Amino acid sequence: MMNKKTCGTIVFIFSALVILDSCATVKQNNITDNKPDLGSADPYQPTVPLTAGDEFHKILTAEWEKRLIENPEWATRLGDDRYNDRLNDVSFEAIKKRQKDNRALHVRLKEIDRSALSEPDQLSYDLYVQKLERSNHGYRYKTYFMPIDQMGGIQIGFAGMPDYAPFDTAEDYQNYLSRLRAFPKKIEQTIDLMKRGIETGWTHPKIILRLVPDQIKAQYNRPIVESPLFRPFKEFPDSFSGSRKDNFVVDATSTIKQSVYPAYIALYTFIIETYLPACRETIAATALPGGRSYYDHRVKDYTTTNLTPEEIHERGLNEVDRIRQEMKLVIKKVGFKGTFKEFLDSLRADSNFYYLNENDLLDEYRVICKKADAQLPQLFGQLPRLPYGVKRIPDYQAPASPTAYYYSGSQEAGRPGFFMANTYLLDTRPKYEMEALSLHEAVPGHHLQIALAQELEDLPKFRRYGGYTAFVEGWALYAEKLGEEMGFYKDPYSRFGQLTYEMWRACRLVVDTGMHALGWTREQAIDLVLSNTAKTENDVIVEIDRYIAWPGQALAYKIGELKILELRAKAEKELGISFDIRKFHDVVLGNGALPLDMLEKQVLDYISKVQQ
C-alpha cells in the first residue's frame, strides 16, 4: 500500500495483487504452520465439464484462498483470522516457488477460451493475465533482495501488527504470541535476502538508508512495556480473569525480551556492520544489473502506459512551466512584490503558517475532512460505507515518512481507514497545504476510492482489493483538483498550497526520470523541487530519497491525473448538457482500479451509451 506502499503521500493498500508479487510466499514454507493444509488438493481438476466462465471463477476462488494461506499477515489485515498465528515466509526458497507457481498459473489461464467469457469476466481475465505477465517479466529483476528501505520493511511493519490484529479472545493472544516467537525466523530470512543482494549487486543506495539503523534501534532500545508490540497486554477484554492477564503479561515480556529484541539487535548489527558498507554509492536504477531495462519496466508498470522516461521527462517540464504561471498569478493576487524565490522563502519562514501543537494540526485535518464529507453527494452517486479517521504517524516511523499517507481499512475486520498525518517537525507542516493533502488522503481521494472498490461485491476479490498506482494516485491527485468545485482553496495561500502540490507531482516527472535515466544527481533533484514549490527542505529531502528508493513510483501520480482530466474533458465536450459529473465519477470508480488504457475504454463506452 500501494503494504502496498504505494506503498508524497503513500497509500498502504493491503492489495489482493500481492498474489502477483515476486516476494509473495508459499504454504509449505510458512514460518508457523500448525493448521490444516487447505490447498493440498488440485483446485484445477474438474470432476464435471465446466464452462469457460465457471472454470475461470474456480481458478480465481482457488487462487484467492491459496494467497490468503501464503500471506497470513495480509489475510489478518483483510479480517480473515484463520491464519493469525503465522508470519509470511519471505525466504528465498519461498520466493522462487512463488515465481514458479505464477508462471504455471499464467499458462493455465491462457488455456481458457477468453471469447467464451461474459464481458465483465473478460475484463477480469485481461486484468489478471496482464498482471501475471508483468510480474513474470519482472522476476528477472531481483528487487526481492532489497526488502528494507527507509520507507518500509520489517523494521517498521512488524511493530504495526497490534493495529490490525484482533485481541478479543484468549486464542487471539496466543496467536499473537506465536507471531512474536516466529519473528526471529523472519529476521533471519530478511538478512539472507540482503546478503544475496550484496552478492548479486542488488542493493539500495547508501544515502537513503541512513535512518534505518535508528528505525531498528527505536524498536528495541526502550523498556518492554513501552514497545508498540506490548500494547495489547496493557488492556485486556473484561472477560479475562486476573490470573489469565498475568500469565499473558509474563509470556509477552519473556518472548519480547528473549526473541523479539535479540532479533532486532541482530538486524541492527547486520545493517551497521555488513549491509551499509556494502551498499552502493550510486542512486540511479540504471546502476543496478540490467538497470535501464529494469527502470523501463518500472515506468511501464507504475504508469500502465508505454511512455518512455524521456517522454515523461519532457511532459514534466511542460507541466512545471504551466503550473508556475498559475502560481505567479496567486503571488500577484496577494500583493507580494518580490521574486518567486523570495515568495517561497517567505512562506517557509513565516511562523504564522505553522502549528505549535500537534493536536491542533490533527484537529484541523479533521475539520477539513468533515467539510469535505458534506460535499460528496453532489459529486458522487455511490459512496462507501466504511468510515475513516485521522491519526498521527508513529514516532519511530515519522522522520523518514512523507507528510501523510492513507492506511486502508477493512469492513470485514471492523477497522476504519486512516489518514495518517506526520506531526514530526511541525515547522515543516504548513497550513496552506492542509486542504489539498486532506482531499488527497481522505475524501474524495484515497479513502473514498479504495473503500468503495472494496465494497464492489460483484467484482472478483482480486479487483476489489487490488490497485494500480497510476489509477489510485492519479485519482487522489484529481481529487485535490476537485477541491475547487467543493468550495476549498478560497484563501489564496491555500490555493497556492494546492498548486504547490500539483507542481510537486509535476516535478516528480522530471526528477524521477532525471535521477534514474538521465544522469541527474540527488542535489539537482532537491534543488528543482525547492525552486518550484513551497515545500520545506526537510519535506523535499524525504521525498527525493523516496523516489530513489522506489524508481518509477512517483511518475504514476501526474500521469494518472492527466489521463482522468483528459477523459473528463472529452466526456464534457461530447455529452454537453447530458454530462453528469456524478455519473462520470461513478463510471471512473465503478470497476475498481484499472490500468489507464482500460479506464479510457470504460469512459468511452459510457459516452457512447449516453449518446445513443
GROMACS .gro file of N, CA and C in nm, residues 46-191:
model
  438
   46PRO      N    1  -1.128  -3.053  -1.270
   46PRO     CA    2  -1.275  -3.060  -1.263
   46PRO      C    3  -1.324  -3.204  -1.261
   47THR      N    4  -1.435  -3.222  -1.190
   47THR     CA    5  -1.498  -3.354  -1.188
   47THR      C    6  -1.606  -3.364  -1.295
   48VAL      N    7  -1.658  -3.252  -1.338
   48VAL     CA    8  -1.755  -3.248  -1.448
   48VAL      C    9  -1.713  -3.137  -1.542
   49PRO      N   10  -1.753  -3.144  -1.668
   49PRO     CA   11  -1.716  -3.038  -1.762
   49PRO      C   12  -1.764  -2.902  -1.712
   50LEU      N   13  -1.680  -2.805  -1.725
   50LEU     CA   14  -1.712  -2.669  -1.681
   50LEU      C   15  -1.716  -2.575  -1.799
   51THR      N   16  -1.799  -2.474  -1.790
   51THR     CA   17  -1.795  -2.368  -1.889
   51THR      C   18  -1.668  -2.286  -1.867
   52ALA      N   19  -1.631  -2.206  -1.965
   52ALA     CA   20  -1.512  -2.122  -1.951
   52ALA      C   21  -1.527  -2.028  -1.833
   53GLY      N   22  -1.648  -1.974  -1.815
   53GLY     CA   23  -1.671  -1.883  -1.704
   53GLY      C   24  -1.660  -1.952  -1.570
   54ASP      N   25  -1.718  -2.073  -1.560
   54ASP     CA   26  -1.709  -2.149  -1.435
   54ASP      C   27  -1.565  -2.184  -1.402
   55GLU      N   28  -1.491  -2.222  -1.505
   55GLU     CA   29  -1.352  -2.260  -1.483
   55GLU      C   30  -1.269  -2.139  -1.437
   56PHE      N   31  -1.295  -2.026  -1.501
   56PHE     CA   32  -1.222  -1.904  -1.464
   56PHE      C   33  -1.251  -1.867  -1.319
   57HIS      N   34  -1.377  -1.871  -1.280
   57HIS     CA   35  -1.413  -1.834  -1.143
   57HIS      C   36  -1.361  -1.936  -1.043
   58LYS      N   37  -1.354  -2.060  -1.082
   58LYS     CA   38  -1.299  -2.161  -0.992
   58LYS      C   39  -1.151  -2.134  -0.966
   59ILE      N   40  -1.081  -2.095  -1.072
   59ILE     CA   41  -0.940  -2.061  -1.056
   59ILE      C   42  -0.924  -1.938  -0.967
   60LEU      N   43  -1.007  -1.837  -0.991
   60LEU     CA   44  -0.998  -1.716  -0.908
   60LEU      C   45  -1.022  -1.747  -0.761
   61THR      N   46  -1.123  -1.830  -0.734
   61THR     CA   47  -1.154  -1.865  -0.596
   61THR      C   48  -1.041  -1.943  -0.531
   62ALA      N   49  -0.988  -2.041  -0.605
   62ALA     CA   50  -0.879  -2.122  -0.551
   62ALA      C   51  -0.754  -2.039  -0.528
   63GLU      N   52  -0.724  -1.950  -0.622
   63GLU     CA   53  -0.605  -1.866  -0.607
   63GLU      C   54  -0.620  -1.769  -0.491
   64TRP      N   55  -0.739  -1.716  -0.475
   64TRP     CA   56  -0.762  -1.624  -0.363
   64TRP      C   57  -0.736  -1.695  -0.230
   65GLU      N   58  -0.791  -1.814  -0.215
   65GLU     CA   59  -0.771  -1.889  -0.092
   65GLU      C   60  -0.624  -1.926  -0.074
   66LYS      N   61  -0.560  -1.965  -0.180
   66LYS     CA   62  -0.419  -2.002  -0.176
   66LYS      C   63  -0.334  -1.885  -0.129
   67ARG      N   64  -0.364  -1.765  -0.178
   67ARG     CA   65  -0.283  -1.649  -0.142
   67ARG      C   66  -0.308  -1.606   0.002
   68LEU      N   67  -0.429  -1.626   0.051
   68LEU     CA   68  -0.455  -1.596   0.192
   68LEU      C   69  -0.369  -1.686   0.281
   69ILE      N   70  -0.360  -1.814   0.244
   69ILE     CA   71  -0.279  -1.908   0.321
   69ILE      C   72  -0.132  -1.869   0.312
   70GLU      N   73  -0.090  -1.830   0.195
   70GLU     CA   74   0.050  -1.794   0.174
   70GLU      C   75   0.089  -1.661   0.238
   71ASN      N   76  -0.008  -1.574   0.257
   71ASN     CA   77   0.018  -1.440   0.310
   71ASN      C   78  -0.067  -1.415   0.434
   72PRO      N   79  -0.037  -1.482   0.543
   72PRO     CA   80  -0.123  -1.474   0.661
   72PRO      C   81  -0.132  -1.335   0.722
   73GLU      N   82  -0.025  -1.256   0.713
   73GLU     CA   83  -0.033  -1.121   0.769
   73GLU      C   84  -0.132  -1.036   0.690
   74TRP      N   85  -0.130  -1.052   0.560
   74TRP     CA   86  -0.224  -0.980   0.475
   74TRP      C   87  -0.367  -1.028   0.500
   75ALA      N   88  -0.383  -1.160   0.519
   75ALA     CA   89  -0.516  -1.215   0.549
   75ALA      C   90  -0.572  -1.151   0.676
   76THR      N   91  -0.488  -1.135   0.777
   76THR     CA   92  -0.533  -1.071   0.901
   76THR      C   93  -0.581  -0.930   0.875
   77ARG      N   94  -0.510  -0.856   0.794
   77ARG     CA   95  -0.549  -0.719   0.761
   77ARG      C   96  -0.686  -0.715   0.695
   78LEU      N   97  -0.716  -0.818   0.617
   78LEU     CA   98  -0.844  -0.823   0.547
   78LEU      C   99  -0.958  -0.870   0.638
   79GLY      N  100  -0.925  -0.912   0.759
   79GLY     CA  101  -1.028  -0.958   0.851
   79GLY      C  102  -1.047  -1.108   0.851
   80ASP      N  103  -0.960  -1.184   0.781
   80ASP     CA  104  -0.965  -1.329   0.782
   80ASP      C  105  -0.870  -1.378   0.891
   81ASP      N  106  -0.925  -1.436   0.998
   81ASP     CA  107  -0.847  -1.468   1.118
   81ASP      C  108  -0.798  -1.612   1.123
   82ARG      N  109  -0.811  -1.687   1.015
   82ARG     CA  110  -0.777  -1.829   1.020
   82ARG      C  111  -0.628  -1.855   1.035
   83TYR      N  112  -0.546  -1.758   0.996
   83TYR     CA  113  -0.402  -1.782   0.994
   83TYR      C  114  -0.327  -1.682   1.083
   84ASN      N  115  -0.392  -1.641   1.189
   84ASN     CA  116  -0.339  -1.533   1.272
   84ASN      C  117  -0.220  -1.574   1.359
   85ASP      N  118  -0.183  -1.700   1.357
   85ASP     CA  119  -0.066  -1.743   1.434
   85ASP      C  120   0.060  -1.750   1.349
   86ARG      N  121   0.054  -1.702   1.226
   86ARG     CA  122   0.164  -1.719   1.131
   86ARG      C  123   0.218  -1.584   1.084
   87LEU      N  124   0.342  -1.587   1.040
   87LEU     CA  125   0.401  -1.475   0.968
   87LEU      C  126   0.429  -1.518   0.825
   88ASN      N  127   0.433  -1.421   0.736
   88ASN     CA  128   0.469  -1.451   0.598
   88ASN      C  129   0.609  -1.512   0.591
   89ASP      N  130   0.624  -1.608   0.505
   89ASP     CA  131   0.755  -1.668   0.478
   89ASP      C  132   0.820  -1.585   0.368
   90VAL      N  133   0.932  -1.521   0.399
   90VAL     CA  134   1.000  -1.438   0.299
   90VAL      C  135   1.132  -1.500   0.257
   91SER      N  136   1.145  -1.630   0.275
   91SER     CA  137   1.269  -1.698   0.239
   91SER      C  138   1.289  -1.697   0.088
   92PHE      N  139   1.413  -1.710   0.046
   92PHE     CA  140   1.445  -1.714  -0.096
   92PHE      C  141   1.378  -1.833  -0.162
   93GLU      N  142   1.375  -1.946  -0.092
   93GLU     CA  143   1.312  -2.066  -0.148
   93GLU      C  144   1.162  -2.042  -0.172
   94ALA      N  145   1.097  -1.973  -0.080
   94ALA     CA  146   0.955  -1.944  -0.096
   94ALA      C  147   0.932  -1.851  -0.215
   95ILE      N  148   1.019  -1.755  -0.231
   95ILE     CA  149   1.006  -1.661  -0.342
   95ILE      C  150   1.018  -1.734  -0.476
   96LYS      N  151   1.119  -1.821  -0.489
   96LYS     CA  152   1.136  -1.893  -0.615
   96LYS      C  153   1.019  -1.987  -0.643
   97LYS      N  154   0.967  -2.050  -0.538
   97LYS     CA  155   0.850  -2.137  -0.557
   97LYS      C  156   0.731  -2.054  -0.602
   98ARG      N  157   0.717  -1.938  -0.545
   98ARG     CA  158   0.607  -1.850  -0.581
   98ARG      C  159   0.615  -1.810  -0.728
   99GLN      N  160   0.731  -1.777  -0.771
   99GLN     CA  161   0.750  -1.738  -0.911
   99GLN      C  162   0.715  -1.855  -1.004
  100LYS      N  163   0.758  -1.973  -0.968
  100LYS     CA  164   0.726  -2.091  -1.048
  100LYS      C  165   0.576  -2.114  -1.055
  101ASP      N  166   0.508  -2.098  -0.943
  101ASP     CA  167   0.362  -2.115  -0.940
  101ASP      C  168   0.293  -2.014  -1.030
  102ASN      N  169   0.339  -1.890  -1.028
  102ASN     CA  170   0.274  -1.787  -1.109
  102ASN      C  171   0.296  -1.810  -1.258
  103ARG      N  172   0.410  -1.863  -1.294
  103ARG     CA  173   0.432  -1.895  -1.436
  103ARG      C  174   0.338  -2.007  -1.481
  104ALA      N  175   0.320  -2.106  -1.394
  104ALA     CA  176   0.228  -2.216  -1.426
  104ALA      C  177   0.084  -2.166  -1.432
  105LEU      N  178   0.049  -2.075  -1.343
  105LEU     CA  179  -0.086  -2.018  -1.343
  105LEU      C  180  -0.113  -1.942  -1.472
  106HIS      N  181  -0.013  -1.870  -1.521
  106HIS     CA  182  -0.030  -1.796  -1.646
  106HIS      C  183  -0.057  -1.891  -1.762
  107VAL      N  184   0.016  -2.001  -1.767
  107VAL     CA  185  -0.007  -2.100  -1.872
  107VAL      C  186  -0.150  -2.156  -1.862
  108ARG      N  187  -0.192  -2.183  -1.740
  108ARG     CA  188  -0.326  -2.240  -1.719
  108ARG      C  189  -0.435  -2.143  -1.764
  109LEU      N  190  -0.420  -2.016  -1.733
  109LEU     CA  191  -0.521  -1.917  -1.771
  109LEU      C  192  -0.527  -1.898  -1.922
  110LYS      N  193  -0.413  -1.907  -1.989
  110LYS     CA  194  -0.412  -1.888  -2.134
  110LYS      C  195  -0.483  -2.001  -2.207
  111GLU      N  196  -0.509  -2.113  -2.136
  111GLU     CA  197  -0.583  -2.224  -2.196
  111GLU      C  198  -0.733  -2.199  -2.196
  112ILE      N  199  -0.778  -2.100  -2.120
  112ILE     CA  200  -0.921  -2.067  -2.116
  112ILE      C  201  -0.959  -1.990  -2.242
  113ASP      N  202  -1.074  -2.021  -2.297
  113ASP     CA  203  -1.124  -1.952  -2.415
  113ASP      C  204  -1.183  -1.817  -2.372
  114ARG      N  205  -1.105  -1.711  -2.388
  114ARG     CA  206  -1.150  -1.579  -2.345
  114ARG      C  207  -1.280  -1.538  -2.412
  115SER      N  208  -1.297  -1.572  -2.539
  115SER     CA  209  -1.416  -1.530  -2.613
  115SER      C  210  -1.544  -1.591  -2.557
  116ALA      N  211  -1.530  -1.699  -2.481
  116ALA     CA  212  -1.647  -1.765  -2.423
  116ALA      C  213  -1.688  -1.703  -2.289
  117LEU      N  214  -1.612  -1.606  -2.241
  117LEU     CA  215  -1.643  -1.541  -2.114
  117LEU      C  216  -1.740  -1.426  -2.135
  118SER      N  217  -1.814  -1.392  -2.030
  118SER     CA  218  -1.901  -1.274  -2.035
  118SER      C  219  -1.814  -1.149  -2.044
  119GLU      N  220  -1.875  -1.037  -2.079
  119GLU     CA  221  -1.798  -0.913  -2.092
  119GLU      C  222  -1.731  -0.872  -1.961
  120PRO      N  223  -1.803  -0.876  -1.847
  120PRO     CA  224  -1.734  -0.845  -1.720
  120PRO      C  225  -1.620  -0.941  -1.690
  121ASP      N  226  -1.640  -1.069  -1.720
  121ASP     CA  227  -1.534  -1.166  -1.693
  121ASP      C  228  -1.415  -1.146  -1.787
  122GLN      N  229  -1.442  -1.099  -1.907
  122GLN     CA  230  -1.331  -1.071  -1.999
  122GLN      C  231  -1.241  -0.962  -1.943
  123LEU      N  232  -1.301  -0.860  -1.883
  123LEU     CA  233  -1.221  -0.754  -1.822
  123LEU      C  234  -1.138  -0.810  -1.707
  124SER      N  235  -1.201  -0.891  -1.621
  124SER     CA  236  -1.127  -0.951  -1.510
  124SER      C  237  -1.016  -1.042  -1.562
  125TYR      N  238  -1.046  -1.117  -1.665
  125TYR     CA  239  -0.947  -1.206  -1.725
  125TYR      C  240  -0.828  -1.127  -1.777
  126ASP      N  241  -0.856  -1.020  -1.850
  126ASP     CA  242  -0.749  -0.937  -1.906
  126ASP      C  243  -0.662  -0.878  -1.796
  127LEU      N  244  -0.726  -0.831  -1.690
  127LEU     CA  245  -0.651  -0.772  -1.580
  127LEU      C  246  -0.563  -0.876  -1.512
  128TYR      N  247  -0.617  -0.994  -1.489
  128TYR     CA  248  -0.542  -1.099  -1.419
  128TYR      C  249  -0.424  -1.146  -1.502
  129VAL      N  250  -0.449  -1.170  -1.630
  129VAL     CA  251  -0.342  -1.218  -1.717
  129VAL      C  252  -0.234  -1.111  -1.734
  130GLN      N  253  -0.277  -0.987  -1.751
  130GLN     CA  254  -0.179  -0.880  -1.769
  130GLN      C  255  -0.088  -0.865  -1.647
  131LYS      N  256  -0.147  -0.871  -1.529
  131LYS     CA  257  -0.067  -0.860  -1.407
  131LYS      C  258   0.032  -0.976  -1.396
  132LEU      N  259  -0.014  -1.095  -1.428
  132LEU     CA  260   0.076  -1.210  -1.425
  132LEU      C  261   0.191  -1.192  -1.523
  133GLU      N  262   0.159  -1.146  -1.642
  133GLU     CA  263   0.263  -1.128  -1.744
  133GLU      C  264   0.366  -1.025  -1.699
  134ARG      N  265   0.320  -0.914  -1.643
  134ARG     CA  266   0.414  -0.812  -1.598
  134ARG      C  267   0.497  -0.860  -1.480
  135SER      N  268   0.434  -0.933  -1.390
  135SER     CA  269   0.508  -0.986  -1.275
  135SER      C  270   0.610  -1.091  -1.320
  136ASN      N  271   0.569  -1.179  -1.407
  136ASN     CA  272   0.660  -1.282  -1.455
  136ASN      C  273   0.779  -1.220  -1.527
  137HIS      N  274   0.754  -1.114  -1.602
  137HIS     CA  275   0.864  -1.042  -1.667
  137HIS      C  276   0.954  -0.979  -1.562
  138GLY      N  277   0.894  -0.928  -1.457
  138GLY     CA  278   0.970  -0.856  -1.356
  138GLY      C  279   1.055  -0.944  -1.267
  139TYR      N  280   1.034  -1.077  -1.270
  139TYR     CA  281   1.112  -1.165  -1.183
  139TYR      C  282   1.261  -1.163  -1.218
  140ARG      N  283   1.295  -1.121  -1.340
  140ARG     CA  284   1.437  -1.117  -1.377
  140ARG      C  285   1.511  -1.008  -1.299
  141TYR      N  286   1.436  -0.913  -1.244
  141TYR     CA  287   1.497  -0.805  -1.166
  141TYR      C  288   1.483  -0.841  -1.017
  142LYS      N  289   1.595  -0.856  -0.950
  142LYS     CA  290   1.595  -0.916  -0.817
  142LYS      C  291   1.568  -0.814  -0.707
  143THR      N  292   1.459  -0.743  -0.720
  143THR     CA  293   1.423  -0.643  -0.619
  143THR      C  294   1.389  -0.707  -0.485
  144TYR      N  295   1.356  -0.835  -0.486
  144TYR     CA  296   1.326  -0.903  -0.360
  144TYR      C  297   1.451  -0.918  -0.274
  145PHE      N  298   1.568  -0.886  -0.328
  145PHE     CA  299   1.690  -0.883  -0.248
  145PHE      C  300   1.709  -0.749  -0.178
  146MET      N  301   1.611  -0.661  -0.191
  146MET     CA  302   1.616  -0.531  -0.123
  146MET      C  303   1.490  -0.514  -0.040
  147PRO      N  304   1.470  -0.597   0.064
  147PRO     CA  305   1.343  -0.598   0.139
  147PRO      C  306   1.326  -0.484   0.238
  148ILE      N  307   1.431  -0.404   0.259
  148ILE     CA  308   1.425  -0.295   0.356
  148ILE      C  309   1.470  -0.166   0.291
  149ASP      N  310   1.393  -0.061   0.312
  149ASP     CA  311   1.438   0.074   0.278
  149ASP      C  312   1.388   0.167   0.387
  150GLN      N  313   1.413   0.295   0.370
  150GLN     CA  314   1.376   0.389   0.476
  150GLN      C  315   1.225   0.409   0.487
  151MET      N  316   1.151   0.367   0.386
  151MET     CA  317   1.006   0.385   0.384
  151MET      C  318   0.931   0.263   0.437
  152GLY      N  319   0.994   0.149   0.436
  152GLY     CA  320   0.922   0.031   0.478
  152GLY      C  321   1.013  -0.090   0.493
  153GLY      N  322   0.957  -0.194   0.549
  153GLY     CA  323   1.033  -0.315   0.574
  153GLY      C  324   0.998  -0.369   0.711
  154ILE      N  325   1.059  -0.480   0.747
  154ILE     CA  326   1.027  -0.546   0.873
  154ILE      C  327   1.060  -0.458   0.993
  155GLN      N  328   1.155  -0.366   0.978
  155GLN     CA  329   1.192  -0.280   1.090
  155GLN      C  330   1.082  -0.180   1.124
  156ILE      N  331   0.989  -0.159   1.031
  156ILE     CA  332   0.875  -0.069   1.053
  156ILE      C  333   0.745  -0.148   1.062
  157GLY      N  334   0.727  -0.239   0.969
  157GLY     CA  335   0.597  -0.304   0.954
  157GLY      C  336   0.555  -0.394   1.068
  158PHE      N  337   0.651  -0.467   1.128
  158PHE     CA  338   0.612  -0.564   1.229
  158PHE      C  339   0.551  -0.496   1.352
  159ALA      N  340   0.603  -0.380   1.388
  159ALA     CA  341   0.552  -0.310   1.507
  159ALA      C  342   0.409  -0.261   1.489
  160GLY      N  343   0.360  -0.258   1.365
  160GLY     CA  344   0.223  -0.214   1.341
  160GLY      C  345   0.120  -0.324   1.354
  161MET      N  346   0.163  -0.446   1.381
  161MET     CA  347   0.069  -0.558   1.386
  161MET      C  348  -0.044  -0.539   1.488
  162PRO      N  349  -0.017  -0.482   1.607
  162PRO     CA  350  -0.129  -0.461   1.700
  162PRO      C  351  -0.237  -0.369   1.647
  163ASP      N  352  -0.206  -0.294   1.541
  163ASP     CA  353  -0.307  -0.203   1.485
  163ASP      C  354  -0.414  -0.276   1.407
  164TYR      N  355  -0.385  -0.399   1.359
  164TYR     CA  356  -0.483  -0.466   1.276
  164TYR      C  357  -0.517  -0.608   1.321
  165ALA      N  358  -0.440  -0.664   1.411
  165ALA     CA  359  -0.473  -0.798   1.461
  165ALA      C  360  -0.582  -0.789   1.568
  166PRO      N  361  -0.670  -0.888   1.576
  166PRO     CA  362  -0.777  -0.885   1.678
  166PRO      C  363  -0.724  -0.928   1.815
  167PHE      N  364  -0.781  -0.873   1.920
  167PHE     CA  365  -0.745  -0.909   2.057
  167PHE      C  366  -0.873  -0.917   2.140
  168ASP      N  367  -0.956  -1.015   2.105
  168ASP     CA  368  -1.086  -1.031   2.170
  168ASP      C  369  -1.094  -1.157   2.255
  169THR      N  370  -1.013  -1.258   2.221
  169THR     CA  371  -1.021  -1.386   2.290
  169THR      C  372  -0.882  -1.431   2.333
  170ALA      N  373  -0.879  -1.535   2.416
  170ALA     CA  374  -0.751  -1.592   2.458
  170ALA      C  375  -0.675  -1.648   2.338
  171GLU      N  376  -0.749  -1.704   2.241
  171GLU     CA  377  -0.684  -1.755   2.120
  171GLU      C  378  -0.615  -1.644   2.043
  172ASP      N  379  -0.679  -1.526   2.038
  172ASP     CA  380  -0.617  -1.413   1.969
  172ASP      C  381  -0.481  -1.380   2.031
  173TYR      N  382  -0.476  -1.382   2.164
  173TYR     CA  383  -0.350  -1.350   2.231
  173TYR      C  384  -0.246  -1.461   2.209
  174GLN      N  385  -0.291  -1.585   2.209
  174GLN     CA  386  -0.198  -1.695   2.183
  174GLN      C  387  -0.144  -1.687   2.040
  175ASN      N  388  -0.231  -1.653   1.945
  175ASN     CA  389  -0.186  -1.637   1.807
  175ASN      C  390  -0.081  -1.527   1.795
  176TYR      N  391  -0.107  -1.418   1.863
  176TYR     CA  392  -0.013  -1.306   1.859
  176TYR      C  393   0.122  -1.346   1.919
  177LEU      N  394   0.120  -1.418   2.029
  177LEU     CA  395   0.244  -1.465   2.089
  177LEU      C  396   0.319  -1.558   1.994
  178SER      N  397   0.244  -1.640   1.920
  178SER     CA  398   0.308  -1.728   1.820
  178SER      C  399   0.379  -1.645   1.715
  179ARG      N  400   0.319  -1.537   1.675
  179ARG     CA  401   0.383  -1.450   1.577
  179ARG      C  402   0.508  -1.384   1.635
  180LEU      N  403   0.502  -1.342   1.760
  180LEU     CA  404   0.621  -1.285   1.823
  180LEU      C  405   0.734  -1.387   1.827
  181ARG      N  406   0.701  -1.512   1.857
  181ARG     CA  407   0.805  -1.616   1.863
  181ARG      C  408   0.860  -1.648   1.724
  182ALA      N  409   0.780  -1.628   1.620
  182ALA     CA  410   0.826  -1.656   1.484
  182ALA      C  411   0.909  -1.543   1.425
  183PHE      N  412   0.910  -1.430   1.493
  183PHE     CA  413   0.978  -1.311   1.439
  183PHE      C  414   1.127  -1.334   1.410
  184PRO      N  415   1.204  -1.399   1.499
  184PRO     CA  416   1.347  -1.419   1.467
  184PRO      C  417   1.370  -1.493   1.336
  185LYS      N  418   1.283  -1.590   1.304
  185LYS     CA  419   1.298  -1.663   1.178
  185LYS      C  420   1.279  -1.569   1.060
  186LYS      N  421   1.183  -1.479   1.070
  186LYS     CA  422   1.160  -1.386   0.959
  186LYS      C  423   1.276  -1.288   0.946
  187ILE      N  424   1.334  -1.247   1.058
  187ILE     CA  425   1.453  -1.162   1.052
  187ILE      C  426   1.568  -1.235   0.982
  188GLU      N  427   1.586  -1.363   1.016
  188GLU     CA  428   1.691  -1.442   0.951
  188GLU      C  429   1.670  -1.447   0.799
  189GLN      N  430   1.545  -1.467   0.758
  189GLN     CA  431   1.515  -1.473   0.615
  189GLN      C  432   1.542  -1.339   0.548
  190THR      N  433   1.506  -1.231   0.615
  190THR     CA  434   1.528  -1.097   0.560
  190THR      C  435   1.677  -1.070   0.543
  191ILE      N  436   1.756  -1.105   0.644
  191ILE     CA  437   1.901  -1.087   0.636
  191ILE      C  438   1.960  -1.170   0.523
   0.00000   0.00000   0.00000
